[in-house]
Amino acid sequence: MVGFARIEKKWQKRWRDGKVFSSRINTKKKKFYNLEMLPYPSGTGLHTGHARNYSIGDAIARYKRMRGFNVIYPMGWDSFGLPSENEAIKRGVHPTTSIKQNITTFKKQMTAMGLSYDWDREVSTHNPEYYHWNQWLFLKLLENNLAYRKKTSGNWCPGCHTTLANEDVKEGLCWRCDSEVIQKDIEQWFFRITKFSNSLLKGLDKINWSNHLKSLQKNWIGKSEGIEINFKTESGKKIPVFTTRPDTLFGCTYVVLAPEHPLIKNLIAGTKFESKVNNFLNKLSKQNELERMSKDKEGLFIGKYATNPINGQKVPIFIANFVLMGYGTGAIMSVPAHDSRDYDFAKKYKIPIKNVIRNKNTQKNKSYSGEGTLVNSGKYSGLISGKARVKIETELVRKGLAKKKINYKIRDWNISRQRYWGTPIPIIYCDSCGMVPVPERDLPIKLPRVVDYNAPAKSPLDTNSSFVNVKCPSCNCRAKRETDTMTTFVDSSWYYFRYCDPKNVRAIFDKNKIGYWMPVDQYIGGTEHAVGHLLYSRFITKFLKKLGYVTFDEPFLSLLNQGMVNMGGSKMSKSKGNVIDPLDMVNKYGADTLRTYLLFIASPSTSFEWSDKDIKGIHKFLNKILDLPKLKLGFRKKEYIESLTQTKISVCTDQFDKLELNKVLIELMDFYSKIEKNPSKIALNALIKMVYPFAPHISEEVWEKLGNRTMLAKSSWPEPDKSKVNKKAEQSEDAIRKTVSDIKQILRITGRKAKQIYIYVIPPELKNYLSSSDELSSELNANVQVFASNDVNKIDPENKSKKAKPGKPGIYIQ
RNA sequence: GCACGAGUUCCAGAGCGGUCAAAUGGGAUGGACUCAAGAUCCAUUGGCUUAGUGCCUUCGCAGGUUCGAAUCCUGCCUCGUGCACCA
């Protein structure tokens, strides 16, 4: 163990001194952009999840370098944001101070883990040189009408004192602090991500992400194609409703409006329903998000009727809590026979249920929402629903009663945060000119150092008057700055571009540099960013393409979602007190052991249960690797070892390419145990090279001890030589190993001692690959003779027991 | 409810048509070494057995395809993850 620490320090120094991992554009080499998600450097240092994430990434980076790629493997810091701000407040220091300390800790720990980052490309999002370009991006979005400000009810987290994006709200709760999110009317800035809905959806088809993740994004984007049908009130007002099932239109028995629907006031004005409806609406408005989301459907008839355009039938108009103003038109046509929600509602309020789709799977007391044959549908009766859908749609559209419509669930991205520690939004409000964007030449708008958290203010920045009060850039009179800051998800939506050109002061990046390095070939991170960061990044990339800054529109070609590390059946977390500090493990067993353990225990994408015991097994294995130079080279079984080596190289390469890193390790352990008694130089070299991406320090050490002058970090992956693969040699060796162990067992159990042992093999060529008789004799402590024949019967036909089969030796013990 | 994923021997986890009672690692049991512990090494780890390589039962359950299935097909069950009144 002590030996590991010394070796690790030694190689970390050599790598650093030799600048081995710095990356430069080299158009003669194929690039490989390897990236882990931007971490927030918390005060508690690396946790096991980080350690796993980076062990995976580093193994891939080292592997790809050996495969001859020009690898870019950078690291940086998501240093702005609420957690850093809260931590700083708690510690009573300025965030700049605490974040600097945290970054230092993180870097130190990463180095201790032996991660091969190119530190020359490091970026911190809280540096003005970085957020300058956040502001620039903002202005570009504004210029292109993709950023706008709007007063609207937004998700307000009372715990974090700020608004949140839809993506930050999980089941009505804040994703960070679990406070219940309330709706509050505030002026906020939005990015028009909805403009890219379709492109975000379509782009998923061309990237190599897991189905799971793609389905999460698809679900979030929520595309649905249908039509908007106009129902008319008695007074002639149009009520457009959105439906994906116009084929069920004849089954519509009522219409429901969302409580916020603008038409309601107009409809009930002066009627006897007015006060009743208002009371109901008041009651609903008092409900919070969670209550509103509960499954109990509540509604009220408002005393008016609407006309179904397909058959002229009058149907009652209701208002109800389950209809959402934010989706579609905020009004629905209800078909209780064929929609479960409409069915529940109709049952509760005793509204007629009219069956218009017939299908043998229909159940009593339940709605049927599948396809079938139309009934009770006038001239459309008898058609199957798919066809009817098209016909009804066409007719309504032709008559001007409906129009085709595609709806998306995704909403625009709220980027305003009423917090201090973030990028200032480059906008100035002037009494005479209105809203004025800060000119590009004035960027960056630097975040002031001082704010007063105790003074009452909309945002902390409001308390710094020298920040707030400015001259209007266009008329030069007194004006005020925007005081909200941007969510850090803006920072992290483009950082991977900046790594390619991290020190550029004139532009966000140099197009040529991006042209070489981007897009990211392998992205690695947790699944928790499925609909947040990953969606925003895709959006920003698509925007940059639109501007002509880049030529591709998907930033992450391949994505690996690593699973979680659990402890006692649940996710490790400080509140549960079940945390393993990866650095403790590094101190105890060495970085190589920790890394290899994290990669061996499960395939990167699956979650696993941490076990102290398992890590010891890995430590043992690595100690054996460290002892490789002590092994005496063997000269027997040459063909077998040679063939085995080639096979292992090709299997490991395949598995590595599939990122099944645990399987590579399994193969390597197997490889070791098969060659340890009879290693050849080639086998040893191949083994050590393939262990390197997992346990780079001890591999380098062994490599050096074996007499190599160049570092493994600069050497190449063994290429499999198919011509040397000899399946027969391998199979024979496997068979003979098994036979020998059978013989040993027989002797042990029967307590006999053998003098003479005959081994029979079929076909005779097998004999060529077997261990020699001498070798077997000494192993079995008896005189061993091997016979070979092509014919089962020729091998002592009298004795049934000698049942040699092709590839399976028979034995005879005397 | 919808979507995605998974069910293998004590545990984790390979195998994905024949050489599979099933890799690898843990654990357990026995043994070697040691005054002892630890470390290390060896053996065993589904059952039977007249133990000369045999037989039986196993890879969620039930069927099917095949000379042959843990591996392919169909149906079912269970578990995990995510979204969830999106019309």
JSON list of N, CA and C in Angstrom, two decimals, chain A residues 404-437:
[
{"chain": "A", "resi": 404, "resn": "LYS", "atom": "N", "xyz": [-54.95, 22.41, -38.70]},
{"chain": "A", "resi": 404, "resn": "LYS", "atom": "CA", "xyz": [-53.96, 21.45, -38.20]},
{"chain": "A", "resi": 404, "resn": "LYS", "atom": "C", "xyz": [-53.04, 22.15, -37.22]},
{"chain": "A", "resi": 405, "resn": "LYS", "atom": "N", "xyz": [-52.58, 21.40, -36.23]},
{"chain": "A", "resi": 405, "resn": "LYS", "atom": "CA", "xyz": [-51.77, 22.04, -35.20]},
{"chain": "A", "resi": 405, "resn": "LYS", "atom": "C", "xyz": [-50.82, 21.02, -34.59]},
{"chain": "A", "resi": 406, "resn": "ILE", "atom": "N", "xyz": [-49.60, 21.48, -34.34]},
{"chain": "A", "resi": 406, "resn": "ILE", "atom": "CA", "xyz": [-48.67, 20.64, -33.59]},
{"chain": "A", "resi": 406, "resn": "ILE", "atom": "C", "xyz": [-48.40, 21.31, -32.26]},
{"chain": "A", "resi": 407, "resn": "ASN", "atom": "N", "xyz": [-48.59, 20.61, -31.19]},
{"chain": "A", "resi": 407, "resn": "ASN", "atom": "CA", "xyz": [-48.34, 21.18, -29.87]},
{"chain": "A", "resi": 407, "resn": "ASN", "atom": "C", "xyz": [-47.13, 20.55, -29.22]},
{"chain": "A", "resi": 408, "resn": "TYR", "atom": "N", "xyz": [-46.44, 21.35, -28.43]},
{"chain": "A", "resi": 408, "resn": "TYR", "atom": "CA", "xyz": [-45.31, 20.84, -27.67]},
{"chain": "A", "resi": 408, "resn": "TYR", "atom": "C", "xyz": [-45.53, 21.13, -26.19]},
{"chain": "A", "resi": 409, "resn": "LYS", "atom": "N", "xyz": [-45.04, 20.23, -25.38]},
{"chain": "A", "resi": 409, "resn": "LYS", "atom": "CA", "xyz": [-45.14, 20.46, -23.94]},
{"chain": "A", "resi": 409, "resn": "LYS", "atom": "C", "xyz": [-44.06, 21.42, -23.45]},
{"chain": "A", "resi": 410, "resn": "ILE", "atom": "N", "xyz": [-42.95, 21.41, -24.15]},
{"chain": "A", "resi": 410, "resn": "ILE", "atom": "CA", "xyz": [-41.82, 22.20, -23.69]},
{"chain": "A", "resi": 410, "resn": "ILE", "atom": "C", "xyz": [-42.17, 23.69, -23.67]},
{"chain": "A", "resi": 411, "resn": "ARG", "atom": "N", "xyz": [-41.68, 24.40, -22.65]},
{"chain": "A", "resi": 411, "resn": "ARG", "atom": "CA", "xyz": [-41.92, 25.84, -22.53]},
{"chain": "A", "resi": 411, "resn": "ARG", "atom": "C", "xyz": [-40.61, 26.59, -22.70]},
{"chain": "A", "resi": 412, "resn": "ASP", "atom": "N", "xyz": [-40.73, 27.88, -22.87]},
{"chain": "A", "resi": 412, "resn": "ASP", "atom": "CA", "xyz": [-39.52, 28.67, -22.97]},
{"chain": "A", "resi": 412, "resn": "ASP", "atom": "C", "xyz": [-38.73, 28.60, -21.68]},
{"chain": "A", "resi": 413, "resn": "TRP", "atom": "N", "xyz": [-37.43, 28.84, -21.84]},
{"chain": "A", "resi": 413, "resn": "TRP", "atom": "CA", "xyz": [-36.49, 28.61, -20.73]},
{"chain": "A", "resi": 413, "resn": "TRP", "atom": "C", "xyz": [-36.33, 29.89, -19.91]},
{"chain": "A", "resi": 414, "resn": "ASN", "atom": "N", "xyz": [-36.75, 29.82, -18.67]},
{"chain": "A", "resi": 414, "resn": "ASN", "atom": "CA", "xyz": [-36.63, 30.95, -17.76]},
{"chain": "A", "resi": 414, "resn": "ASN", "atom": "C", "xyz": [-35.21, 31.00, -17.22]},
{"chain": "A", "resi": 415, "resn": "ILE", "atom": "N", "xyz": [-34.49, 32.08, -17.55]},
{"chain": "A", "resi": 415, "resn": "ILE", "atom": "CA", "xyz": [-33.08, 32.14, -17.14]},
{"chain": "A", "resi": 415, "resn": "ILE", "atom": "C", "xyz": [-32.84, 33.15, -16.01]},
{"chain": "A", "resi": 416, "resn": "SER", "atom": "N", "xyz": [-33.87, 33.87, -15.58]},
{"chain": "A", "resi": 416, "resn": "SER", "atom": "CA", "xyz": [-33.67, 34.90, -14.54]},
{"chain": "A", "resi": 416, "resn": "SER", "atom": "C", "xyz": [-33.57, 34.26, -13.16]},
{"chain": "A", "resi": 417, "resn": "ARG", "atom": "N", "xyz": [-32.61, 34.74, -12.41]},
{"chain": "A", "resi": 417, "resn": "ARG", "atom": "CA", "xyz": [-32.54, 34.31, -11.01]},
{"chain": "A", "resi": 417, "resn": "ARG", "atom": "C", "xyz": [-32.39, 35.56, -10.16]},
{"chain": "A", "resi": 418, "resn": "GLN", "atom": "N", "xyz": [-33.11, 35.62, -9.08]},
{"chain": "A", "resi": 418, "resn": "GLN", "atom": "CA", "xyz": [-33.05, 36.82, -8.24]},
{"chain": "A", "resi": 418, "resn": "GLN", "atom": "C", "xyz": [-31.98, 36.61, -7.17]},
{"chain": "A", "resi": 419, "resn": "ARG", "atom": "N", "xyz": [-30.78, 36.31, -7.67]},
{"chain": "A", "resi": 419, "resn": "ARG", "atom": "CA", "xyz": [-29.67, 36.01, -6.76]},
{"chain": "A", "resi": 419, "resn": "ARG", "atom": "C", "xyz": [-28.45, 36.79, -7.18]},
{"chain": "A", "resi": 420, "resn": "TYR", "atom": "N", "xyz": [-27.46, 36.81, -6.30]},
{"chain": "A", "resi": 420, "resn": "TYR", "atom": "CA", "xyz": [-26.26, 37.60, -6.54]},
{"chain": "A", "resi": 420, "resn": "TYR", "atom": "C", "xyz": [-25.22, 36.88, -7.40]},
{"chain": "A", "resi": 421, "resn": "TRP", "atom": "N", "xyz": [-24.91, 35.64, -7.04]},
{"chain": "A", "resi": 421, "resn": "TRP", "atom": "CA", "xyz": [-23.72, 34.95, -7.57]},
{"chain": "A", "resi": 421, "resn": "TRP", "atom": "C", "xyz": [-24.00, 34.33, -8.94]},
{"chain": "A", "resi": 422, "resn": "GLY", "atom": "N", "xyz": [-24.07, 35.20, -9.94]},
{"chain": "A", "resi": 422, "resn": "GLY", "atom": "CA", "xyz": [-24.33, 34.72, -11.29]},
{"chain": "A", "resi": 422, "resn": "GLY", "atom": "C", "xyz": [-23.96, 35.80, -12.29]},
{"chain": "A", "resi": 423, "resn": "THR", "atom": "N", "xyz": [-24.16, 35.50, -13.55]},
{"chain": "A", "resi": 423, "resn": "THR", "atom": "CA", "xyz": [-23.81, 36.45, -14.59]},
{"chain": "A", "resi": 423, "resn": "THR", "atom": "C", "xyz": [-24.84, 37.58, -14.66]},
{"chain": "A", "resi": 424, "resn": "PRO", "atom": "N", "xyz": [-24.38, 38.83, -14.54]},
{"chain": "A", "resi": 424, "resn": "PRO", "atom": "CA", "xyz": [-25.33, 39.95, -14.69]},
{"chain": "A", "resi": 424, "resn": "PRO", "atom": "C", "xyz": [-25.91, 39.97, -16.11]},
{"chain": "A", "resi": 425, "resn": "ILE", "atom": "N", "xyz": [-27.18, 40.26, -16.17]},
{"chain": "A", "resi": 425, "resn": "ILE", "atom": "CA", "xyz": [-27.84, 40.32, -17.48]},
{"chain": "A", "resi": 425, "resn": "ILE", "atom": "C", "xyz": [-27.57, 41.69, -18.10]},
{"chain": "A", "resi": 426, "resn": "PRO", "atom": "N", "xyz": [-27.03, 41.73, -19.31]},
{"chain": "A", "resi": 426, "resn": "PRO", "atom": "CA", "xyz": [-26.54, 43.00, -19.88]},
{"chain": "A", "resi": 426, "resn": "PRO", "atom": "C", "xyz": [-27.66, 43.87, -20.48]},
{"chain": "A", "resi": 427, "resn": "ILE", "atom": "N", "xyz": [-28.50, 44.35, -19.59]},
{"chain": "A", "resi": 427, "resn": "ILE", "atom": "CA", "xyz": [-29.64, 45.15, -20.03]},
{"chain": "A", "resi": 427, "resn": "ILE", "atom": "C", "xyz": [-29.73, 46.38, -19.13]},
{"chain": "A", "resi": 428, "resn": "ILE", "atom": "N", "xyz": [-30.10, 47.50, -19.75]},
{"chain": "A", "resi": 428, "resn": "ILE", "atom": "CA", "xyz": [-30.28, 48.75, -19.00]},
{"chain": "A", "resi": 428, "resn": "ILE", "atom": "C", "xyz": [-31.69, 49.27, -19.29]},
{"chain": "A", "resi": 429, "resn": "TYR", "atom": "N", "xyz": [-32.34, 49.74, -18.23]},
{"chain": "A", "resi": 429, "resn": "TYR", "atom": "CA", "xyz": [-33.68, 50.29, -18.41]},
{"chain": "A", "resi": 429, "resn": "TYR", "atom": "C", "xyz": [-33.60, 51.80, -18.30]},
{"chain": "A", "resi": 430, "resn": "CYS", "atom": "N", "xyz": [-34.09, 52.44, -19.35]},
{"chain": "A", "resi": 430, "resn": "CYS", "atom": "CA", "xyz": [-34.01, 53.89, -19.41]},
{"chain": "A", "resi": 430, "resn": "CYS", "atom": "C", "xyz": [-35.44, 54.42, -19.53]},
{"chain": "A", "resi": 431, "resn": "ASP", "atom": "N", "xyz": [-35.73, 55.49, -18.79]},
{"chain": "A", "resi": 431, "resn": "ASP", "atom": "CA", "xyz": [-37.10, 56.02, -18.81]},
{"chain": "A", "resi": 431, "resn": "ASP", "atom": "C", "xyz": [-37.53, 56.47, -20.19]},
{"chain": "A", "resi": 432, "resn": "SER", "atom": "N", "xyz": [-36.57, 57.01, -20.94]},
{"chain": "A", "resi": 432, "resn": "SER", "atom": "CA", "xyz": [-37.00, 57.50, -22.27]},
{"chain": "A", "resi": 432, "resn": "SER", "atom": "C", "xyz": [-36.78, 56.48, -23.39]},
{"chain": "A", "resi": 433, "resn": "CYS", "atom": "N", "xyz": [-35.71, 55.69, -23.29]},
{"chain": "A", "resi": 433, "resn": "CYS", "atom": "CA", "xyz": [-35.45, 54.74, -24.38]},
{"chain": "A", "resi": 433, "resn": "CYS", "atom": "C", "xyz": [-36.03, 53.36, -24.11]},
{"chain": "A", "resi": 434, "resn": "GLY", "atom": "N", "xyz": [-36.47, 53.13, -22.90]},
{"chain": "A", "resi": 434, "resn": "GLY", "atom": "CA", "xyz": [-36.99, 51.78, -22.58]},
{"chain": "A", "resi": 434, "resn": "GLY", "atom": "C", "xyz": [-35.85, 50.82, -22.29]},
{"chain": "A", "resi": 435, "resn": "MET", "atom": "N", "xyz": [-36.05, 49.63, -22.78]},
{"chain": "A", "resi": 435, "resn": "MET", "atom": "CA", "xyz": [-35.05, 48.59, -22.50]},
{"chain": "A", "resi": 435, "resn": "MET", "atom": "C", "xyz": [-33.91, 48.68, -23.50]},
{"chain": "A", "resi": 436, "resn": "VAL", "atom": "N", "xyz": [-32.70, 48.87, -23.01]},
{"chain": "A", "resi": 436, "resn": "VAL", "atom": "CA", "xyz": [-31.56, 49.03, -23.92]},
{"chain": "A", "resi": 436, "resn": "VAL", "atom": "C", "xyz": [-30.52, 47.95, -23.65]},
{"chain": "A", "resi": 437, "resn": "PRO", "atom": "N", "xyz": [-30.16, 47.20, -24.67]},
{"chain": "A", "resi": 437, "resn": "PRO", "atom": "CA", "xyz": [-29.10, 46.20, -24.46]},
{"chain": "A", "resi": 437, "resn": "PRO", "atom": "C", "xyz": [-27.76, 46.91, -24.29]}
]
